[in-house]
Short mmCIF file of C-alpha atoms in Angstrom, two decimals:
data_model
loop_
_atom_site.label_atom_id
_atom_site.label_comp_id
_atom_site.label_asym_id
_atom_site.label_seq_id
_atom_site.Cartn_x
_atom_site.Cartn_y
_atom_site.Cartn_z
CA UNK A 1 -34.62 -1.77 -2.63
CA UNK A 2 -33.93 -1.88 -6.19
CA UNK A 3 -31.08 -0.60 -7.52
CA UNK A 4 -30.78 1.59 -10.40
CA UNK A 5 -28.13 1.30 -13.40
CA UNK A 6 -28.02 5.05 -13.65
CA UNK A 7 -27.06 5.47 -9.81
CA UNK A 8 -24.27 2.72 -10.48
CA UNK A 9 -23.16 4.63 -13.37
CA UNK A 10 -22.66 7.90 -11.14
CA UNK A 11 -20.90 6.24 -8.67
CA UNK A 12 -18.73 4.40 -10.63
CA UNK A 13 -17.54 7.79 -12.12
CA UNK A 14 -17.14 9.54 -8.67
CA UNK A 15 -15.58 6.78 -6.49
CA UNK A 16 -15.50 3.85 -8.43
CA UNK A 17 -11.71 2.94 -7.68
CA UNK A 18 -12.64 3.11 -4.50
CA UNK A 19 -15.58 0.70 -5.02
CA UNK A 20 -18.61 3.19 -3.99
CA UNK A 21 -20.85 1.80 -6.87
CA UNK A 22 -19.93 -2.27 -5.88
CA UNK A 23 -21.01 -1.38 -1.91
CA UNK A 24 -24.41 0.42 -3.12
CA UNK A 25 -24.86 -2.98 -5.14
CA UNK A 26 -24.43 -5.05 -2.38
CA UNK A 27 -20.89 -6.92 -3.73
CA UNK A 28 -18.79 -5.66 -0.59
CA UNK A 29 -16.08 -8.29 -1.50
CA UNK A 30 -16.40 -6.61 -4.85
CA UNK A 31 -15.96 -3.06 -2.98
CA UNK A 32 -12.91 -4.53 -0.64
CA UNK A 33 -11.10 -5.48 -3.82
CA UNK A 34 -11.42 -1.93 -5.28
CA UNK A 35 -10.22 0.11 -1.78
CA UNK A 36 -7.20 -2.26 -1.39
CA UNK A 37 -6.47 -1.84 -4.72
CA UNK A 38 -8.03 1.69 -6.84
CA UNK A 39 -9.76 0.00 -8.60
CA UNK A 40 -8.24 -3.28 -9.84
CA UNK A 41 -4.64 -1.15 -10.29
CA UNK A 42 -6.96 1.20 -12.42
CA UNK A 43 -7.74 -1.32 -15.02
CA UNK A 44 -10.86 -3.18 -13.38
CA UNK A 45 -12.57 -0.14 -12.78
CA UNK A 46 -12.32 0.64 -16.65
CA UNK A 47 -13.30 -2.52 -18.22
CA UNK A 48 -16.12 -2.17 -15.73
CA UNK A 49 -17.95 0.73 -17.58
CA UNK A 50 -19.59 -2.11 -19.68
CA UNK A 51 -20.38 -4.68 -17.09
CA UNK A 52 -22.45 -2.34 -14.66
CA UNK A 53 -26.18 -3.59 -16.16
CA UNK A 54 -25.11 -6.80 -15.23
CA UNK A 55 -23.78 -6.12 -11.90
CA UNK A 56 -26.90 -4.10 -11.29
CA UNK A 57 -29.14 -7.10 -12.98
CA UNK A 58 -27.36 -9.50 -10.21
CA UNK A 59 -28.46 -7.13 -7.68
CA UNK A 60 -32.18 -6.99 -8.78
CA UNK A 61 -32.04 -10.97 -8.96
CA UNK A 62 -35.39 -12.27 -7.38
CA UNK A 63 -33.99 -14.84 -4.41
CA UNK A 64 -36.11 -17.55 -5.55
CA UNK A 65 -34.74 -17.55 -9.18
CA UNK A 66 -31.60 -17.23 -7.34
CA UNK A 67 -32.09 -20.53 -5.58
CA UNK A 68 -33.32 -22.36 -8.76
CA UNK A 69 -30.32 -21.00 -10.70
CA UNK A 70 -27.85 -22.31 -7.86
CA UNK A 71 -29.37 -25.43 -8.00
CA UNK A 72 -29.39 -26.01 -11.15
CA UNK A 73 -26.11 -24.82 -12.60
CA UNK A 74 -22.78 -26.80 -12.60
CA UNK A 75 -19.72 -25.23 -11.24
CA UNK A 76 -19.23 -21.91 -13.33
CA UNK A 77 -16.88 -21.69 -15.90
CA UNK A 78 -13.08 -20.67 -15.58
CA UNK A 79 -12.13 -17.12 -16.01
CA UNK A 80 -8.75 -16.19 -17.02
CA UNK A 81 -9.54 -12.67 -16.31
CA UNK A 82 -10.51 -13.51 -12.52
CA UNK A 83 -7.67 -16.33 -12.49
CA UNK A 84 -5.10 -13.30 -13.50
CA UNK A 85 -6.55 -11.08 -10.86
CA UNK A 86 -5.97 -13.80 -8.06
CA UNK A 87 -2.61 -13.80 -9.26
CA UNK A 88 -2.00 -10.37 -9.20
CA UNK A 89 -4.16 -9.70 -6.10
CA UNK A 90 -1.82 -12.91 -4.43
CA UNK A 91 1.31 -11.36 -5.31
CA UNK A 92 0.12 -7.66 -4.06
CA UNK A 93 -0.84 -9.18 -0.69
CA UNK A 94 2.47 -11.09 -0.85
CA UNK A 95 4.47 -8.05 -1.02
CA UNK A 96 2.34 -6.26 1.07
CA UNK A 97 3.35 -8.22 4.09
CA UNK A 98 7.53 -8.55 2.73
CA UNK A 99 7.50 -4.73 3.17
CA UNK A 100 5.57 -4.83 7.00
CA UNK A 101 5.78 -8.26 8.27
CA UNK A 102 9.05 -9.58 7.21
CA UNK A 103 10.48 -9.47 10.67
CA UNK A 104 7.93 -11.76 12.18
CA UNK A 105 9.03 -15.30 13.46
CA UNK A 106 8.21 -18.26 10.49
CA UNK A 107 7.39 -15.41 8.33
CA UNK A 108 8.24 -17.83 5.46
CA UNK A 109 6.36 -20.45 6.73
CA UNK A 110 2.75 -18.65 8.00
CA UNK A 111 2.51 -15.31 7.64
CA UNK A 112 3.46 -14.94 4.18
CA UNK A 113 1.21 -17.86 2.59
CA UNK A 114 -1.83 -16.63 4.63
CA UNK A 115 -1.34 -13.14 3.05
CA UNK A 116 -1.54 -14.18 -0.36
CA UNK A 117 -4.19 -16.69 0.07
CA UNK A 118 -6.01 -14.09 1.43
CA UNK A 119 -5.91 -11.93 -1.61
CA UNK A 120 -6.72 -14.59 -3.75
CA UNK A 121 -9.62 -15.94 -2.12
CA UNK A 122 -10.77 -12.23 -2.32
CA UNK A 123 -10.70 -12.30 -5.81
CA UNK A 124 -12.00 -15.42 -5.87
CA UNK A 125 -15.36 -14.04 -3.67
CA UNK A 126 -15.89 -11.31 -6.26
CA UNK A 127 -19.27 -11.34 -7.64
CA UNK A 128 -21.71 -14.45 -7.35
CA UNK A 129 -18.76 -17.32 -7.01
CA UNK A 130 -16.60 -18.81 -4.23
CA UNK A 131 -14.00 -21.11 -3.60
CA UNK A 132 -12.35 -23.29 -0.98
CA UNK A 133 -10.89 -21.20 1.51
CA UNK A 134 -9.54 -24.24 3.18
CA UNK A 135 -7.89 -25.74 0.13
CA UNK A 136 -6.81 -22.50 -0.95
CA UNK A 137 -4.77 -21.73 2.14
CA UNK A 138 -3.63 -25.63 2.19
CA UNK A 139 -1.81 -24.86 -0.98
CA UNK A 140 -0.54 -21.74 0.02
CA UNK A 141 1.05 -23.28 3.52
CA UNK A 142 2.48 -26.24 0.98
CA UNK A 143 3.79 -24.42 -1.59
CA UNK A 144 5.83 -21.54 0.43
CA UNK A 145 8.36 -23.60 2.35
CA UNK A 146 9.55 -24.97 -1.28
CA UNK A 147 10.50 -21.13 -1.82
CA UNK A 148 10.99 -20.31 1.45
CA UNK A 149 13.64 -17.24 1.81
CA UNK A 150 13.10 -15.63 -1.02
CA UNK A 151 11.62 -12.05 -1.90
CA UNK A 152 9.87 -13.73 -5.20
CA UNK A 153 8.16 -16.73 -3.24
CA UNK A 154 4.59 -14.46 -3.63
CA UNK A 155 4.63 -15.58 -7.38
CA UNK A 156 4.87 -19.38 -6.81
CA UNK A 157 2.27 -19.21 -4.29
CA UNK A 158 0.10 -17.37 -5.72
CA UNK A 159 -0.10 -19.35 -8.75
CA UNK A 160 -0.51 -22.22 -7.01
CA UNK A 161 -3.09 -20.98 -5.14
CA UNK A 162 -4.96 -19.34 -7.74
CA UNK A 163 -5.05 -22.97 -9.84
CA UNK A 164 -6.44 -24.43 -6.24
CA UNK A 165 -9.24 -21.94 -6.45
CA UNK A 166 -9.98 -22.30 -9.52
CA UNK A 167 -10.45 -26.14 -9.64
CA UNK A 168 -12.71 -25.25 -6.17
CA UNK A 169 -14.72 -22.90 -7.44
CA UNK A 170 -18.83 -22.68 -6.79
CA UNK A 171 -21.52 -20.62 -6.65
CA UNK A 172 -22.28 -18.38 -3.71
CA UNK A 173 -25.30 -20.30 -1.72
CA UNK A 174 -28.56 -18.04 -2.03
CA UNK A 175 -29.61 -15.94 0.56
CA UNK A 176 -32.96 -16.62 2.47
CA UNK A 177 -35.93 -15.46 1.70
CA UNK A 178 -36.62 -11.84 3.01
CA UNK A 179 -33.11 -11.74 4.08
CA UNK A 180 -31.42 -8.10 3.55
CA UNK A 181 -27.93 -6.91 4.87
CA UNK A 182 -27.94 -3.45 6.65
CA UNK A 183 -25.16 -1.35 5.78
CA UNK A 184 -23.74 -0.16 9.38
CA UNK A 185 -22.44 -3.86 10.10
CA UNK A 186 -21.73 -4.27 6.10
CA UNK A 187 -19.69 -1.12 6.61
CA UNK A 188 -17.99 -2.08 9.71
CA UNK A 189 -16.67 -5.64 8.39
CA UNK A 190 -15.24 -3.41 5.58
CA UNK A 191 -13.51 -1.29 8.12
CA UNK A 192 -12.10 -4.44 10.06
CA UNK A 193 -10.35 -5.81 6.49
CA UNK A 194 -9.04 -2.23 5.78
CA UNK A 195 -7.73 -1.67 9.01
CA UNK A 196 -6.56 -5.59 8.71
CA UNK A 197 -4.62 -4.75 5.67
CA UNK A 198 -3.07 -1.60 6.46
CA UNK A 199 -1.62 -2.44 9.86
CA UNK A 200 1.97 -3.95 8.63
CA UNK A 201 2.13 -0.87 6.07
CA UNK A 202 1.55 1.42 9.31
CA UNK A 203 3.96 -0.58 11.19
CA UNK A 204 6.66 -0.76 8.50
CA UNK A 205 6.38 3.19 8.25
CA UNK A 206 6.71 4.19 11.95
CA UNK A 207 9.77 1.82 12.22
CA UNK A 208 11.53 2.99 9.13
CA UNK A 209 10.28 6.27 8.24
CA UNK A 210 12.96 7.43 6.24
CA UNK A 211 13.01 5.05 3.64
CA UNK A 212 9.44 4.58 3.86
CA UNK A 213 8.08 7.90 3.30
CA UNK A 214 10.36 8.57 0.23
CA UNK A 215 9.25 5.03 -1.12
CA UNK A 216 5.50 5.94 -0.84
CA UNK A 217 6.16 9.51 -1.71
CA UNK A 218 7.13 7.98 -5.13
CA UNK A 219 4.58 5.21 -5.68
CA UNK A 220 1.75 7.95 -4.88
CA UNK A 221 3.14 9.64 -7.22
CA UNK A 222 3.15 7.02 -9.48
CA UNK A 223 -0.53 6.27 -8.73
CA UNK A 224 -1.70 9.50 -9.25
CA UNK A 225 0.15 9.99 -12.71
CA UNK A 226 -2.11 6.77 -14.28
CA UNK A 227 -5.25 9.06 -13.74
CA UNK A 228 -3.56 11.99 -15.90
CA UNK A 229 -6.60 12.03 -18.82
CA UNK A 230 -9.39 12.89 -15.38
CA UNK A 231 -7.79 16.09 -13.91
CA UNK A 232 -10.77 16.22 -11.74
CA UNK A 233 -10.75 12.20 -10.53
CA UNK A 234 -7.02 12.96 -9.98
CA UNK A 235 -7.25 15.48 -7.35
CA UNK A 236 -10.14 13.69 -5.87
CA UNK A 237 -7.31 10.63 -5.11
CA UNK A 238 -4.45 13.28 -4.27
CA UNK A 239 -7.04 14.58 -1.38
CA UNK A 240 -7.90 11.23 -0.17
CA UNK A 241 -4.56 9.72 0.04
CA UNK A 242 -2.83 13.26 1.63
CA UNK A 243 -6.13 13.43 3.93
CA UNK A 244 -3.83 11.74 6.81
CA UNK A 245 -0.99 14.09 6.54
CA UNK A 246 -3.44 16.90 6.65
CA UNK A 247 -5.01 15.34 9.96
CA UNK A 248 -1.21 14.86 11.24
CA UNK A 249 -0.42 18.26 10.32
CA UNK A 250 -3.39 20.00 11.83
CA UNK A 251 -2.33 17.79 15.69
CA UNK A 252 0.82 19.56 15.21
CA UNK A 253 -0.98 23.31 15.31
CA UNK A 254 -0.13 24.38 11.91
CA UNK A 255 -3.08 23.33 10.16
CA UNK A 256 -2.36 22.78 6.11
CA UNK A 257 0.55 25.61 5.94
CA UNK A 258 3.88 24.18 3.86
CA UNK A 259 5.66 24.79 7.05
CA UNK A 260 4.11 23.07 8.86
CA UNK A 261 3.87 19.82 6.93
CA UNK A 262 7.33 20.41 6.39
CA UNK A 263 8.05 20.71 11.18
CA UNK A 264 6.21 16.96 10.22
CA UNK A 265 8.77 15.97 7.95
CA UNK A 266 11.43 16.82 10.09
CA UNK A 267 10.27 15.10 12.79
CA UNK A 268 9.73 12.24 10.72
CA UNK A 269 12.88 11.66 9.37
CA UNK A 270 15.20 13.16 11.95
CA UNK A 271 16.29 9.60 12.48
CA UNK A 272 20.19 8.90 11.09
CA UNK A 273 21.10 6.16 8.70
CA UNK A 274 24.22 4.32 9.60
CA UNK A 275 26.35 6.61 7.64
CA UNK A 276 25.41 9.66 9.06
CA UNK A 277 25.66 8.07 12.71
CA UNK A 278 29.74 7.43 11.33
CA UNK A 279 29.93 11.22 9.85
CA UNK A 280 28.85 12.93 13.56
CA UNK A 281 31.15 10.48 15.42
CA UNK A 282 33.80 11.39 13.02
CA UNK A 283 33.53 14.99 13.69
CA UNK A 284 32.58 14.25 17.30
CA UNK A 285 29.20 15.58 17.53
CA UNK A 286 26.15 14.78 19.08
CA UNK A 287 22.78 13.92 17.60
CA UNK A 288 21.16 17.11 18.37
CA UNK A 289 23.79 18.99 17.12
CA UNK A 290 22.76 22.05 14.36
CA UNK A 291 24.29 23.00 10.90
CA UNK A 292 26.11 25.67 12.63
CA UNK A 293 27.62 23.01 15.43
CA UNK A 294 28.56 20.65 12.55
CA UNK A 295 30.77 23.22 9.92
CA UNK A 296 32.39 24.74 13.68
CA UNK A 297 33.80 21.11 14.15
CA UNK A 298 34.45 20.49 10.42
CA UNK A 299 36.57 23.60 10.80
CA UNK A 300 38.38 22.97 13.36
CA UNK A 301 38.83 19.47 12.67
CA UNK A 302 40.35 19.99 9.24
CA UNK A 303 42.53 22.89 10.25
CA UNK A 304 43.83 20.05 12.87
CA UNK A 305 44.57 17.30 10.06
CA UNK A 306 44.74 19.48 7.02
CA UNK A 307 48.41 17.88 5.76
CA UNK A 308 50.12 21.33 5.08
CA UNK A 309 49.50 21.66 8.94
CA UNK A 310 50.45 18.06 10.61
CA UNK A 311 53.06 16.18 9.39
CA UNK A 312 52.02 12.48 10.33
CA UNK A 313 51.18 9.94 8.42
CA UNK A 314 47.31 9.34 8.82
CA UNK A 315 47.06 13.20 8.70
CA UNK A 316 45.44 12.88 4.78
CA UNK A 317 43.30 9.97 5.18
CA UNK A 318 42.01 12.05 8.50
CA UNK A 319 41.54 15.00 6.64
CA UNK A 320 39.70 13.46 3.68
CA UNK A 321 37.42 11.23 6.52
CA UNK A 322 36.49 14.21 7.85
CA UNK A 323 35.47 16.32 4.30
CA UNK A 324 33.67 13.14 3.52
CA UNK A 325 31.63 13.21 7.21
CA UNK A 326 31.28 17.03 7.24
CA UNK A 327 29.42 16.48 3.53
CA UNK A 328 27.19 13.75 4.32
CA UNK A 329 26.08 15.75 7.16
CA UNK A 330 25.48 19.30 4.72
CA UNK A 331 23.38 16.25 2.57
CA UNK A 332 21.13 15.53 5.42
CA UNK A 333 20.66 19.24 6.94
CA UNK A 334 19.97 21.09 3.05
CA UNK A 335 16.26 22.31 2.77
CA UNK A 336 16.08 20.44 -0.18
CA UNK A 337 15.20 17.27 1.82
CA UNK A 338 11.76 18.73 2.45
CA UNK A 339 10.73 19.79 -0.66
#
């Protein structure tokens, strides 16, 4: 079917962060790129308002000009716009699996250079070229044990990855004649990749979910405030991105009422930090136990080791262990955590 440069202009306005215009052209590594990442961080899908013809042109391509042209050419030339994005894309994936995967066995040594030679062989996919996949992840698996323990080894091996690609890098081989992708399995290899990339950010949240829901709190935030000049594109990503607390909220029977996004929160983080696990020991109190339980003890407590009361000599440090406890529990039961 032939595609149309005024349909690729529409969806590039609607959802092109999330790569809607690349998957009706047929680049799904293209439209991968944009999901994992809005849109290039924002600034791909930008500096793409002026390359759509040619995407579109690429599209249109007749397969046997296709075949002449890949047969022809030399190795296309070296981009330092793509080279930067396998960089960047590198060190994304990189710290992608730090935040989920860090507590995996030769994290240093596997995991972590197969997650950033994955994102820049991605980049490196984009569009009609290719690299070594092979060679890419060869340099990635060399290159991470010389950095190995540290939280800014993604850089090194990115770079060095990214120059590996680079010096590999081809033209895609042609498709065959009368050959045409259908979308369900195009769309379900998408899925696989998402899901793929996702799964240590789903398993770092439900094993730390109260640092982790503050920390993405903030960087959606963050995300959200780039788009400030589209009102309209803004809101479209602030649906999307709440669209599973909605779902969680509605399992819970309160549908998309404050309160009961906020019964969610609580459950959430109703898990105690060390501290806080010190304060109710302190005041000799149980997990469960409500505001009202905690200030009862407090008062007693510091009636017990209030110095003008008991003479001995750990009576003050007592009494100020316990004002310190009773307050870091107040901290963690104020409704302000929710808001």
């Amino acid at each position: 079917m032939v595609k149309r440069v005024f349909a690729a202009y529409v969806l590039w306005a609607v959802g092109g962060p999330l790569g809607l215009h690349h998957l009706y052209l047929g680049r799904d590594s293209h439209a991968l790129l944009w999901m994992l990442t809005l849109g290039g961080f924002g600034f791909g899908w930008v500096r793409e308002f002026l390359h759509i013809p040619k995407y579109v042109s690429e599209a249109n391509q007749d397969v046997e000009k296709e075949r002449k042209r890949a047969h022809n050419m030399s190795p296309p030339p070296v981009s330092p716009v793509r080279f930067a994005g396998q960089v960047c894309v590198g060190i994304y994936f990189g710290t992608v699996a730090l935040i989920g995967l860090n507590s995996l066995s030769f994290f240093y040594l596997i995991v972590l250079p197969l997650s950033v030679g994955a994102g820049v062989h991605l980049v490196s996919n984009v569009g009609q070229q290719t690299s070594d996949l092979k060679k890419t992840l060869t340099a990635c698996l060399i290159t991470s044990p010389i950095f190995y323990g540290s939280s800014l080894s993604p850089l090194p091996i990115s770079l060095a990855a990214s120059v590996t690609a680079s010096q590999h890098r081809r033209l895609k081989p042609p498709r065959s004649p009368g050959s045409t992708r259908k979308l369900g399995p195009r769309l379900y290899r998408l899925s696989l990749a998402l899901l793929a990339f996702s799964a240590p950010l789903g398993y770092c949240i439900f094993h730390n979910t109260t640092a982790t829901l503050y920390y993405l709190s903030d960087c959606i935030a963050a995300l959200l405030d780039i788009f400030w000049f589209l009102p309209w594109l803004r809101g479209v990503f602030e649906y999307i991105l709440l669209m599973p607390y909605r779902i969680l909220c509605a399992l819970t029977g309160g549908g998309y009422q404050e309160k009961a996004w906020k019964r969610v929160l609580e459950i959430l983080l109703k898990d105690y930090t060390e501290r806080e696990k010190e304060a109710l020991q302190v005041l000799s109190l149980e997990a469960e136990a409500s505001l009202e339980e905690i200030t009862q003890s407090y008062r007693e407590l510091a009636k017990t080791w209030h110095p003008d009361h008991n003479p001995s000599n750990d009576a003050e440090a007592m009494f100020m262990k316990v004002q310190e406890a009773y307050e870091v529990l107040l901290r963690w039961h104020r409704p302000r955590r929710f808001k």
